[in-house]
PDB file of C-alpha atoms in Angstrom:
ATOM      1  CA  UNK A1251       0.000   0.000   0.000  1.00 77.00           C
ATOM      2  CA  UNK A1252       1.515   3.479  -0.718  1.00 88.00           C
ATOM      3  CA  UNK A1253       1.797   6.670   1.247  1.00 93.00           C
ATOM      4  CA  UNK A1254      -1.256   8.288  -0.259  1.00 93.00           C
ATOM      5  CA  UNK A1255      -3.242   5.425  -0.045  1.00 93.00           C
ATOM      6  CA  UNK A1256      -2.466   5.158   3.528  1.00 94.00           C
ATOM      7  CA  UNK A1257      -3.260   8.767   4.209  1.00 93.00           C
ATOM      8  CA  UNK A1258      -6.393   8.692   2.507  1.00 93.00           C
ATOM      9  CA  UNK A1259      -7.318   5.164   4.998  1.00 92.00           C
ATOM     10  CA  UNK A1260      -5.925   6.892   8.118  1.00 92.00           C
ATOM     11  CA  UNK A1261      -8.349   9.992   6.737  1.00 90.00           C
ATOM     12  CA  UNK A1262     -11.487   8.047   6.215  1.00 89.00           C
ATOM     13  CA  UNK A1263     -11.314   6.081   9.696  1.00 87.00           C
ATOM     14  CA  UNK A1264     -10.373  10.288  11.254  1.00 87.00           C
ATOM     15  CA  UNK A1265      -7.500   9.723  12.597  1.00 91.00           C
ATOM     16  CA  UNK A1266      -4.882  12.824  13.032  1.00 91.00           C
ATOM     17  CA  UNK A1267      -1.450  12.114  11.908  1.00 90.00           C
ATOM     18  CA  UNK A1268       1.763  13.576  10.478  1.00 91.00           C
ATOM     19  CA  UNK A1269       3.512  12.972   7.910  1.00 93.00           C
ATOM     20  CA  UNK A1270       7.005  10.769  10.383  1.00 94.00           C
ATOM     21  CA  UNK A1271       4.068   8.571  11.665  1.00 95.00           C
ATOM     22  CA  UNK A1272       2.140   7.885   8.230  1.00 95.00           C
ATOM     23  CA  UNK A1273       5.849   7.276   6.914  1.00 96.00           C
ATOM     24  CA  UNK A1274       6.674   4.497   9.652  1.00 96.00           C
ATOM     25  CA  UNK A1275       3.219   3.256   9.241  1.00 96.00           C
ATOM     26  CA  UNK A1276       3.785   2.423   5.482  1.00 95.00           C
ATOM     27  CA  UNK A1277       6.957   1.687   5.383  1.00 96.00           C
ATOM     28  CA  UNK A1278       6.790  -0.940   7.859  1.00 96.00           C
ATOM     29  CA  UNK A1279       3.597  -2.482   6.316  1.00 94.00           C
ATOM     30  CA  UNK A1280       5.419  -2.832   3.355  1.00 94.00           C
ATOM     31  CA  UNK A1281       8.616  -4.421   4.971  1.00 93.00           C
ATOM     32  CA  UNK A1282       6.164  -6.798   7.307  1.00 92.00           C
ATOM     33  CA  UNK A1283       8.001  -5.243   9.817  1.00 94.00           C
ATOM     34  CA  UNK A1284       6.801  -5.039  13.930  1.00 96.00           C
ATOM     35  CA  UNK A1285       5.996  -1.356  14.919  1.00 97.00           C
ATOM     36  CA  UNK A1286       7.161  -0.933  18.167  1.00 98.00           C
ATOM     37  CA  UNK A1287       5.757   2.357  19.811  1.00 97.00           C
ATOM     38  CA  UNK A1288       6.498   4.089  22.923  1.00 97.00           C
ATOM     39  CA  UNK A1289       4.957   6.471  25.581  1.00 95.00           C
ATOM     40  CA  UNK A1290       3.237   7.791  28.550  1.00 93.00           C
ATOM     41  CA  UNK A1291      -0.311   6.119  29.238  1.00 91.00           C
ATOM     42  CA  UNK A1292      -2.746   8.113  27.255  1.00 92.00           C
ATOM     43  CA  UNK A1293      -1.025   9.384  23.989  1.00 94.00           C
ATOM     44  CA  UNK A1294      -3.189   6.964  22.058  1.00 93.00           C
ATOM     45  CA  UNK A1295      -0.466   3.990  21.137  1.00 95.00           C
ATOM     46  CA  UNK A1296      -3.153   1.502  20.981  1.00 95.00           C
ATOM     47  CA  UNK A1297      -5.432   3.549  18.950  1.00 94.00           C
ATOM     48  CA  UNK A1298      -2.938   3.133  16.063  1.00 95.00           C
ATOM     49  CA  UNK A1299      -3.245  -0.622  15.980  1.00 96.00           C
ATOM     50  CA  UNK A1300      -7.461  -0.175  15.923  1.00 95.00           C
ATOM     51  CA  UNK A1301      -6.964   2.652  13.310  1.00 95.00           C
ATOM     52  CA  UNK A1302      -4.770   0.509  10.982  1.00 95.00           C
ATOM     53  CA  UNK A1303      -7.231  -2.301  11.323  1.00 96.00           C
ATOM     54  CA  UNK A1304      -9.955  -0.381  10.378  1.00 93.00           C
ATOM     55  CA  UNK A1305      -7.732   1.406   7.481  1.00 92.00           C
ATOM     56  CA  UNK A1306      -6.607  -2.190   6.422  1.00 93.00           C
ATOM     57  CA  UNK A1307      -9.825  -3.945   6.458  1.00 94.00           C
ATOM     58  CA  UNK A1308      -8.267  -6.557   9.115  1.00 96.00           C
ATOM     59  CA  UNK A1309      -9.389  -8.336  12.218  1.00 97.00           C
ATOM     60  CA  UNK A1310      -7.592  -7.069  15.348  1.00 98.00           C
ATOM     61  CA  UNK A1311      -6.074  -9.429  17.687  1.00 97.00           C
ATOM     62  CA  UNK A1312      -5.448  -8.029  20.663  1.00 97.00           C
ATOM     63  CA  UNK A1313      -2.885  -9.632  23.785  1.00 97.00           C
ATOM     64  CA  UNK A1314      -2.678  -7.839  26.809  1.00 97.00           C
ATOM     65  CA  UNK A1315       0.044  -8.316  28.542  1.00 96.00           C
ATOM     66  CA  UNK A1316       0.900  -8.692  32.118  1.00 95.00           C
ATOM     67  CA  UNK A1317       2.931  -9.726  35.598  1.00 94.00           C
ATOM     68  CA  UNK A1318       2.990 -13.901  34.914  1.00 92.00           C
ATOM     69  CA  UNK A1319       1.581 -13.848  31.326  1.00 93.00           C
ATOM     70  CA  UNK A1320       3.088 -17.067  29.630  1.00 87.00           C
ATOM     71  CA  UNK A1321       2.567 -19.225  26.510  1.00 83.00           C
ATOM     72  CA  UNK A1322      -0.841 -20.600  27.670  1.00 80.00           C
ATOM     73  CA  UNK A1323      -2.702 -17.011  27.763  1.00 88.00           C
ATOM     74  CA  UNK A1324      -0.286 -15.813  24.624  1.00 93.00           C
ATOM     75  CA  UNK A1325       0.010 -18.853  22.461  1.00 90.00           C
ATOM     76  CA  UNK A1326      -1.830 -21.901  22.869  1.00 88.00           C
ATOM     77  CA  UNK A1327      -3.386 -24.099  25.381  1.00 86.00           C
ATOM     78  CA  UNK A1328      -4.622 -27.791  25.100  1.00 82.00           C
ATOM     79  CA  UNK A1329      -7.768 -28.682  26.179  1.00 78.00           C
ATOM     80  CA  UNK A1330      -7.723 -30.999  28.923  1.00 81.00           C
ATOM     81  CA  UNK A1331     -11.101 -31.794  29.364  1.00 84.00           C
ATOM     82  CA  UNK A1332     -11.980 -32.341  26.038  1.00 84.00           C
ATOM     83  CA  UNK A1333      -9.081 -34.693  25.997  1.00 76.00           C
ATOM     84  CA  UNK A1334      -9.778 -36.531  29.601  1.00 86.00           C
ATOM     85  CA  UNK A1335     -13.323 -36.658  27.977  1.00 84.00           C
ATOM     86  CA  UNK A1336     -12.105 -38.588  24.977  1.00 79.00           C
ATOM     87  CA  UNK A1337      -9.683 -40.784  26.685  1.00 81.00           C
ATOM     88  CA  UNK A1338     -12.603 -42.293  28.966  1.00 80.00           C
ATOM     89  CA  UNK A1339     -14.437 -42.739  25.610  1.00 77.00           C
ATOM     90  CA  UNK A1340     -11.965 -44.464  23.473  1.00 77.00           C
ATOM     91  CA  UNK A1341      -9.782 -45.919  26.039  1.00 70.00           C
ATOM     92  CA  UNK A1342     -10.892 -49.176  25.207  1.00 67.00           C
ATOM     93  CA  UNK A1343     -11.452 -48.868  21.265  1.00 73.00           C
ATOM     94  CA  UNK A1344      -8.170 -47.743  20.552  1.00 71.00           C
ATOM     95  CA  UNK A1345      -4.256 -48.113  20.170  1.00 71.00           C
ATOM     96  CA  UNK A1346      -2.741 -46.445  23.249  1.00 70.00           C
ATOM     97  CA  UNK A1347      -0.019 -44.568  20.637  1.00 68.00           C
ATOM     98  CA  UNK A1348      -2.702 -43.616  17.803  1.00 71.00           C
ATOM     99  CA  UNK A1349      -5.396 -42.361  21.282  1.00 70.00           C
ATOM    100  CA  UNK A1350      -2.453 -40.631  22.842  1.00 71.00           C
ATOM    101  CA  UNK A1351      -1.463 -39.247  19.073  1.00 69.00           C
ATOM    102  CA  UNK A1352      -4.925 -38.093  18.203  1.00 73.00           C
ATOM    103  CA  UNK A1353      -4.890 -35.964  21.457  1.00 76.00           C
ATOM    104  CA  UNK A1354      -2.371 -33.322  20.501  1.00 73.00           C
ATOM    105  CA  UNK A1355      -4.534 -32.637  17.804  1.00 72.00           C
ATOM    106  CA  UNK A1356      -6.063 -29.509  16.048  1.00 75.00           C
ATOM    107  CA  UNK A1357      -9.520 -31.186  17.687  1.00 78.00           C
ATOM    108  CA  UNK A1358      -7.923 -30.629  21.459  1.00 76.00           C
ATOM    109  CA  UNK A1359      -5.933 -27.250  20.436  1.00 81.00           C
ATOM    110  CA  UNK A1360      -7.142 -23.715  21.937  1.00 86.00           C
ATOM    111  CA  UNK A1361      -5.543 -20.944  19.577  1.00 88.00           C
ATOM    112  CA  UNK A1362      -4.440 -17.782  21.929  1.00 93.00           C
ATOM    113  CA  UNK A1363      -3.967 -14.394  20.381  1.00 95.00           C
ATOM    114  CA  UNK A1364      -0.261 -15.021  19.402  1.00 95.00           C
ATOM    115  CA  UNK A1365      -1.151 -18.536  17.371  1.00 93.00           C
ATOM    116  CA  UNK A1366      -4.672 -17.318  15.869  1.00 94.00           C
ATOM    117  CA  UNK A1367      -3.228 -14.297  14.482  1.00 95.00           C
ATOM    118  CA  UNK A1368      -0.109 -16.297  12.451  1.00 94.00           C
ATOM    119  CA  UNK A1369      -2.572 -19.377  11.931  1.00 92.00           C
ATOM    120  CA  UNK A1370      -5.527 -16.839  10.636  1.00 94.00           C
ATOM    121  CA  UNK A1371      -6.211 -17.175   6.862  1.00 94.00           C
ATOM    122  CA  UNK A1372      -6.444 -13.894   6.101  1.00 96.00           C
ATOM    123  CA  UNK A1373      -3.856 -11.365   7.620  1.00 96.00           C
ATOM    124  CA  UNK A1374      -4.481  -9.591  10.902  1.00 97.00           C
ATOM    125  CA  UNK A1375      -3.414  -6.571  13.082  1.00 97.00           C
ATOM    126  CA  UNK A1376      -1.920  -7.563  16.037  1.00 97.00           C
ATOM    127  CA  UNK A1377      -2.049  -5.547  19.002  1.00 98.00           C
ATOM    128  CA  UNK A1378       0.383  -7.032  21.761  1.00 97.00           C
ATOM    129  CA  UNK A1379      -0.761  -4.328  23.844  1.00 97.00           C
ATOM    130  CA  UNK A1380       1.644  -3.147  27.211  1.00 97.00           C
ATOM    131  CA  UNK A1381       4.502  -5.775  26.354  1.00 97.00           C
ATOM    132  CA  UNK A1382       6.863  -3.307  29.116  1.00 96.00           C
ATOM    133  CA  UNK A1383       4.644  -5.563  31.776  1.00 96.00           C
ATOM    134  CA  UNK A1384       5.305  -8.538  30.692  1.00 95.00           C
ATOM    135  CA  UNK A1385       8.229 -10.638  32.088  1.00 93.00           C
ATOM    136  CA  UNK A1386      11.567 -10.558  30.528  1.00 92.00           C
ATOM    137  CA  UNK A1387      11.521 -14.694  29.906  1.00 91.00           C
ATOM    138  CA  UNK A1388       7.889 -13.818  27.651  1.00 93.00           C
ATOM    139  CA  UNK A1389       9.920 -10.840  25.890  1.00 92.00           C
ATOM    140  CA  UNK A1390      12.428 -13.642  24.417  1.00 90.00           C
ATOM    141  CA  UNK A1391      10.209 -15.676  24.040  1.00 89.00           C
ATOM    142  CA  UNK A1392       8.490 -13.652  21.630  1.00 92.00           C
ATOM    143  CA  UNK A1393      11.485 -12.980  19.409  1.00 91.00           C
ATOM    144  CA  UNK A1394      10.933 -16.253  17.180  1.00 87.00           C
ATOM    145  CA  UNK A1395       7.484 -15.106  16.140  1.00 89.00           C
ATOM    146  CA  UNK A1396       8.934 -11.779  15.765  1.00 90.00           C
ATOM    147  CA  UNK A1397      11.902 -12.976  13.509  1.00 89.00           C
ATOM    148  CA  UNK A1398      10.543 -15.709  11.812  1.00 89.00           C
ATOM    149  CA  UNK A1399       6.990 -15.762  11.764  1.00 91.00           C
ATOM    150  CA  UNK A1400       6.582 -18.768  13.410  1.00 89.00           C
ATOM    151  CA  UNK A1401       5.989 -20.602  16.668  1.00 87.00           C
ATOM    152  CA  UNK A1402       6.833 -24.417  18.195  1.00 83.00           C
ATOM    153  CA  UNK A1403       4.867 -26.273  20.093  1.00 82.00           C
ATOM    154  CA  UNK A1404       6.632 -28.957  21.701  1.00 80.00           C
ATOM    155  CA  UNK A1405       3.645 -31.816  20.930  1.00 79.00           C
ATOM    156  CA  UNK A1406       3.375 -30.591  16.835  1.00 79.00           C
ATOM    157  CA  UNK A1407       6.454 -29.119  16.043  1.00 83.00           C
ATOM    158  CA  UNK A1408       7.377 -26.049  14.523  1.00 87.00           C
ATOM    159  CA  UNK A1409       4.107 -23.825  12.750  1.00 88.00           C
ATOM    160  CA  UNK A1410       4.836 -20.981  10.412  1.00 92.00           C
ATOM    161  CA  UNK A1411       2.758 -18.274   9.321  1.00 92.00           C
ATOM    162  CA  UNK A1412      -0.163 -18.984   6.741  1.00 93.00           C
ATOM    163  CA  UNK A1413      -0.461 -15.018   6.391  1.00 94.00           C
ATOM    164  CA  UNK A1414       1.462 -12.228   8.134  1.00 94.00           C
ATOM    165  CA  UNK A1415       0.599 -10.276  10.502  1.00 96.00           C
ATOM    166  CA  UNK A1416       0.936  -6.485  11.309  1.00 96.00           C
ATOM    167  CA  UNK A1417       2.390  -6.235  14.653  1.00 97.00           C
ATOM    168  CA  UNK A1418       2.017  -3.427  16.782  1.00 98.00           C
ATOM    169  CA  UNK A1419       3.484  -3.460  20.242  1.00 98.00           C
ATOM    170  CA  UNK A1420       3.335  -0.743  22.494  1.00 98.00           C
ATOM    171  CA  UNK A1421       4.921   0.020  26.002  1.00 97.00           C
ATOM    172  CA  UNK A1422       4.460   2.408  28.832  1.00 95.00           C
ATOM    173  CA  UNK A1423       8.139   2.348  29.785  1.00 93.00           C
ATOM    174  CA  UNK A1424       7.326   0.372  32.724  1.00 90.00           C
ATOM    175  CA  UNK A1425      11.098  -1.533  32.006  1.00 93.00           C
ATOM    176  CA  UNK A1426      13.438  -1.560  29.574  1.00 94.00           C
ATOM    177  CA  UNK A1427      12.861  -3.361  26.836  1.00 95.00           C
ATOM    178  CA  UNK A1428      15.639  -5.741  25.555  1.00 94.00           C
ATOM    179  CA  UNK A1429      17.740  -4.476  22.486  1.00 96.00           C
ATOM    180  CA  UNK A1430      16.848  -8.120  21.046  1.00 95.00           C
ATOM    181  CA  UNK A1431      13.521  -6.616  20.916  1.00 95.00           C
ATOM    182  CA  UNK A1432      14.271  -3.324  19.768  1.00 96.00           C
ATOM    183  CA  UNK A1433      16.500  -3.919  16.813  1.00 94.00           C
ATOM    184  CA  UNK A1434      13.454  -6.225  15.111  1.00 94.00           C
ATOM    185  CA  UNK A1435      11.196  -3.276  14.900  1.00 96.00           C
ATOM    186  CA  UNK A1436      10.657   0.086  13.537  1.00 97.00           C
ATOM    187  CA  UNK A1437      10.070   2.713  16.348  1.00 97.00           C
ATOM    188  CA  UNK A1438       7.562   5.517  17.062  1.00 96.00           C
ATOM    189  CA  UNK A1439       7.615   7.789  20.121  1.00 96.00           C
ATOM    190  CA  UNK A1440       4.103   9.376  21.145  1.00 95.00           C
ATOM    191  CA  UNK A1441       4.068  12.487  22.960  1.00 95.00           C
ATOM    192  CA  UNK A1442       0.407  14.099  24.147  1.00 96.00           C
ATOM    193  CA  UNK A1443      -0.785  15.844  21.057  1.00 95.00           C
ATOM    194  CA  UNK A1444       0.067  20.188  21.230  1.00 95.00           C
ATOM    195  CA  UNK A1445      -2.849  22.630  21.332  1.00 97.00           C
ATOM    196  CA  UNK A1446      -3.108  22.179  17.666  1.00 96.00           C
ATOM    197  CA  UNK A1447      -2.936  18.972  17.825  1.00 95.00           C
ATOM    198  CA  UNK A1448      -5.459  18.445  20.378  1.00 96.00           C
ATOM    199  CA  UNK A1449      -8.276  20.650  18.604  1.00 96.00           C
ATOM    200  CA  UNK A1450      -7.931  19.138  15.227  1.00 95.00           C
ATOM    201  CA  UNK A1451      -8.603  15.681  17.155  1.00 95.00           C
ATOM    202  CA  UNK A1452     -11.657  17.019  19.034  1.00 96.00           C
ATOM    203  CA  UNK A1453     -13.102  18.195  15.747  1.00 95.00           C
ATOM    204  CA  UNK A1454     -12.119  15.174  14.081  1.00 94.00           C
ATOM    205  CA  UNK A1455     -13.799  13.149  16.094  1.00 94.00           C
ATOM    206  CA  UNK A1456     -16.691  15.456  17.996  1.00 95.00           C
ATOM    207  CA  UNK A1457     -17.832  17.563  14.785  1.00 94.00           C
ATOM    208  CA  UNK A1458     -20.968  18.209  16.361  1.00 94.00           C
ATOM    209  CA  UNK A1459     -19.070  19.929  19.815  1.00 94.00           C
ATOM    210  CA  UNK A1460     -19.750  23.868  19.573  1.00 94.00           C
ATOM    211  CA  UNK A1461     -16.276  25.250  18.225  1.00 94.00           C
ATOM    212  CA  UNK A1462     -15.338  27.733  20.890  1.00 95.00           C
ATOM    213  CA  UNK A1463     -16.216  25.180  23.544  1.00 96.00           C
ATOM    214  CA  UNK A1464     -13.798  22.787  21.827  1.00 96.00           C
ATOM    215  CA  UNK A1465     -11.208  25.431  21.760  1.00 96.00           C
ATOM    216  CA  UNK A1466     -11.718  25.866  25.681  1.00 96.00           C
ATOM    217  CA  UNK A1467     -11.584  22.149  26.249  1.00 97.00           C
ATOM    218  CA  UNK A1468      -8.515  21.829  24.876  1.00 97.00           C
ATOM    219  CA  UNK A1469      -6.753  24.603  26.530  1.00 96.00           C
ATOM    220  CA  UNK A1470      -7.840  23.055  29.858  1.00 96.00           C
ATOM    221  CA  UNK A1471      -6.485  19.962  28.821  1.00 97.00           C
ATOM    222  CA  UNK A1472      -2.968  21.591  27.880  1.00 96.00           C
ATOM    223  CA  UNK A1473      -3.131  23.556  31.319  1.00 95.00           C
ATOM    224  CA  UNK A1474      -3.793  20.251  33.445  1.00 95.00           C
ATOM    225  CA  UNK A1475      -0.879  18.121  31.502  1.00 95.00           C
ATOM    226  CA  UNK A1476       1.540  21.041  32.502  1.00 94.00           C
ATOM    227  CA  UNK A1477       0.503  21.073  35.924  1.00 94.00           C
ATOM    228  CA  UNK A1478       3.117  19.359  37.792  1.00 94.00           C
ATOM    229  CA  UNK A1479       0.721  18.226  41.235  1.00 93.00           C
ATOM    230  CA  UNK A1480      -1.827  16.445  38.577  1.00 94.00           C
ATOM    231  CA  UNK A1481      -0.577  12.941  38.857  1.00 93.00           C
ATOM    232  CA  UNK A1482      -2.281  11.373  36.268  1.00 94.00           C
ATOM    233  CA  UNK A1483      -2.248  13.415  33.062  1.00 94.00           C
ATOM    234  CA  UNK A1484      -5.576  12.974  30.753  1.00 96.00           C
ATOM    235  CA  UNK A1485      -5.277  11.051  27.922  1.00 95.00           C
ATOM    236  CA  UNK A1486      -6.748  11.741  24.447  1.00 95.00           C
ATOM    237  CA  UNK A1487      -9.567   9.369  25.250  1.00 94.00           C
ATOM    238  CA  UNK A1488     -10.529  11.339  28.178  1.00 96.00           C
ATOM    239  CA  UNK A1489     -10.504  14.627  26.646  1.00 97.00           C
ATOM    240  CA  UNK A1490     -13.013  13.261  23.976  1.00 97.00           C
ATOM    241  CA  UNK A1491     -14.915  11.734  26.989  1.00 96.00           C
ATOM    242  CA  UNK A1492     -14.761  15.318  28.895  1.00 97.00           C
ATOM    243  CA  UNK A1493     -15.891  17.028  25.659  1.00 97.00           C
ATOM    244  CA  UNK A1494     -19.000  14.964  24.912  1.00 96.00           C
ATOM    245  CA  UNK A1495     -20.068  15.093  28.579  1.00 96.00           C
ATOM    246  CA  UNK A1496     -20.137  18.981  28.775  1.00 96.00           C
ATOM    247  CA  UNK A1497     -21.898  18.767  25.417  1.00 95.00           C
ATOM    248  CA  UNK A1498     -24.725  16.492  26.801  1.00 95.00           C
ATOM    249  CA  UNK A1499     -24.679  18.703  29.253  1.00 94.00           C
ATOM    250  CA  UNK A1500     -25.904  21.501  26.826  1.00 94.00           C
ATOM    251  CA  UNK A1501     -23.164  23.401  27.895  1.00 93.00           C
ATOM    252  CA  UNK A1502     -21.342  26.124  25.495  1.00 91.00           C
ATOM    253  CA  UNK A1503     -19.070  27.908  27.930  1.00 93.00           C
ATOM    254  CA  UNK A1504     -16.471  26.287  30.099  1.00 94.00           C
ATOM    255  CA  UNK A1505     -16.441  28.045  33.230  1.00 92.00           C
ATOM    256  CA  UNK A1506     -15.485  27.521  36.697  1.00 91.00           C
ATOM    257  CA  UNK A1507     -18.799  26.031  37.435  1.00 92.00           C
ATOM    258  CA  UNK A1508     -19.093  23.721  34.153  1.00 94.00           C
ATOM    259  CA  UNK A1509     -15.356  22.394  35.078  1.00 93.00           C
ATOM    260  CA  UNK A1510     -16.236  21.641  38.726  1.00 91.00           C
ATOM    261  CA  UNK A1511     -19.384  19.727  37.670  1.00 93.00           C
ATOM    262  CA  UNK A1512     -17.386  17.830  35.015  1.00 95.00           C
ATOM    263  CA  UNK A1513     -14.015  17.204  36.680  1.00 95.00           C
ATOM    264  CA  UNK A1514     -14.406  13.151  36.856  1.00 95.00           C
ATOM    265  CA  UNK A1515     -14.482  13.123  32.608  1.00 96.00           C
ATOM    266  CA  UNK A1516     -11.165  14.031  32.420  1.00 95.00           C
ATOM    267  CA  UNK A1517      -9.346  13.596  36.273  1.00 95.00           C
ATOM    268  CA  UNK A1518      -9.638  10.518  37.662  1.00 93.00           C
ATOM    269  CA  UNK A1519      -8.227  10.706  41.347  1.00 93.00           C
ATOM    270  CA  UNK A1520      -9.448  12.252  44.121  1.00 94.00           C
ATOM    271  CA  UNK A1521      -5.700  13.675  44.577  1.00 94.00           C
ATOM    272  CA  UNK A1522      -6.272  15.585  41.278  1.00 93.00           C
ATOM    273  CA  UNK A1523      -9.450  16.644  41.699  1.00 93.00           C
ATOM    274  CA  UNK A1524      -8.233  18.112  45.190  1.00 92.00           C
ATOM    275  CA  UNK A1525      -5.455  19.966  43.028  1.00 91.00           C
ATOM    276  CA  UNK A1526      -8.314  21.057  40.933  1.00 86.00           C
ATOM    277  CA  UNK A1527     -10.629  22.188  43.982  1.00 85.00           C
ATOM    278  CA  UNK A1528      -7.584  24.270  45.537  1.00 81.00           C
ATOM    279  CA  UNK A1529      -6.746  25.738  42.399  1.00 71.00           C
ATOM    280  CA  UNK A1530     -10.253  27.053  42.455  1.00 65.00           C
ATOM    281  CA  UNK A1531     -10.497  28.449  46.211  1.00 52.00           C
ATOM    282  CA  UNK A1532     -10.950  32.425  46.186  1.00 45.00           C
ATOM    283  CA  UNK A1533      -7.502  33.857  46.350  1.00 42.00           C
ATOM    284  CA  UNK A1534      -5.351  31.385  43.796  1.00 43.00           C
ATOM    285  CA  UNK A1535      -3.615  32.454  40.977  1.00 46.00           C
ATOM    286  CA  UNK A1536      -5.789  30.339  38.855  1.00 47.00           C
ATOM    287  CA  UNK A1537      -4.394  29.068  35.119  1.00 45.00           C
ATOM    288  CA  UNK A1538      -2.320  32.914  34.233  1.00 32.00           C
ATOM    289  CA  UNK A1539      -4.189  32.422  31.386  1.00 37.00           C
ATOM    290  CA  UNK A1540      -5.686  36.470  31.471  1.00 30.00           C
ATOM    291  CA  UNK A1541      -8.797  35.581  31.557  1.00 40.00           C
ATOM    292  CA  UNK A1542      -8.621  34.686  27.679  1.00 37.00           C
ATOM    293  CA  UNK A1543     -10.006  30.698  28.718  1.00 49.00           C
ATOM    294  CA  UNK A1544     -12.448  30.984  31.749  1.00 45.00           C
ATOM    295  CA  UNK A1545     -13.051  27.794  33.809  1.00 41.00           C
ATOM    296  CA  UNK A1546      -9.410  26.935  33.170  1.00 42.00           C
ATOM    297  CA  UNK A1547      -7.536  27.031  36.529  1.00 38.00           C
ATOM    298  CA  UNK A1548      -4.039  25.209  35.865  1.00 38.00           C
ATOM    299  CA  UNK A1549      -0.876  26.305  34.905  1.00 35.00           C
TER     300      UNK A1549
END
């Protein structure tokens, strides 16, 4: 697929980009190449992998990972009770080699995320969402499907890809990541998106949101990110969410009122909303913003 046709996908399923992303994007499409990408919670790394999905016309298969995740949840599992069922049934029918040989089986096999996407017959996105939480031991052992395009299971052997898949891994930071890793996949850093940025996303994807109160949403969100006592920054996701709810809310002007009201869209502690509370009390500096953004008290 080339660059423009790309652009035009990425377009039709409104999704902001520039022009270093959409050229990673393709490129490593067209190589078959892993997309590893990087950054704080919130910057929208998984929304790529749904976005090229949708752009690509492909089923995503999504593994989360996590603290003790191992081949069973990533790669396959047998079915034991489908098997224990059969052996009680055939026990006395059968050869003890052929029974024990027809249980490792694509009958008795349970495809996880990492198998079904490699086994699928059409190719996939594959989202191996968070792989900084994973254990080191499931990072290597990733690396063969990586490289190769293929898996082993010890009771069939080794299974290579019917189609390939486009990987997209993405990582918080959590740990380092191994340069194993690294050096078998193009890289993307995600930042939060600028002011600019931010409003071109909220009319992207809230056209019906009055303009102006866009505009003031995304100042806010800009002032909260830079505060230094909000802990948890808002994502993308929750500025859209913040957006729509002050919209439902029939509201047009974001002030110190609407903000209060509407605080839990978009802050999700009760540390930040504190921060948000006390930046509000009669006597604070507020956002410095002279007065050009009411309702917006961070800075």
């Amino acid at each position: 697929m080339d660059l423009e046709l790309l652009r035009q996908k990425l377009a039709s399923a409104h999704y902001i980009h520039d022009e270093t992303l959409l050229t990673t994007l393709g490129v490593a499409l067209e190589l078959g190449r892993p997309l590893l990408i990087e950054g704080a919670a919130g910057v929208g790394k998984t929304e790529i992998a749904k976005v090229m999905a949708a752009a690509l016309g492909r089923e995503l298969v999504r593994l989360q990972c996590y603290e003790g995740l191992d081949e069973s949840k990533a790669l396959y599992e047998w079915n034991y009770q489908k098997q224990l069922l059969a052996i009680q049934i055939q026990k006395d029918n059968r050869d003890a080699d052929a029974l024990t040989a027809s249980l490792f089986s694509d009958e008795y096999l349970l495809e996880r995320p990492l198998l079904k996407s490699i086994r699928s017959d059409k190719p996939v996105v594959l989202l191996i969402d968070e792989i900084d939480k994973a254990d080191e031991e499931f990072e290597a052992f990733l690396l063969e499907l990586l490289s190769e395009m293929q898996v082993s299971i010890p009771e069939v052997g080794t299974i290579r890809a019917k189609t390939i898949p486009f990987v997209v891994l993405t990582s918080n930071r959590a740990r380092p990541l191994s340069e194993a890793l690294r050096r078998r996949c193009a890289y993307v850093y995600l930042t939060y998106p600028d002011l600019e940025k931010e409003l071109a996303i909220l009319r992207e994807k809230l056209p019906h949101v009055d303009d102006r109160l866009a505009a003031q949403v995304a100042v806010a969100v800009q002032k909260l990110r830079a505060n230094e006592a909000i802990l948890k920054k808002p994502s993308i996701a929750e500025t859209l969410d913040w957006a729509s709810a002050l919209e439902a809310l029939g509201v047009r002007e974001l002030t110190p009122d609407a903000m209060r009201k509407t605080a839990g869209f978009v802050l999700k502690n009760s540390e930040d909303l504190n921060v948000l509370e006390e930046d509000d009390a009669p006597g604070h500096e507020g956002c410095g913003c002279g007065g050009q953004c009411e309702g917006h008290h961070h800075g």
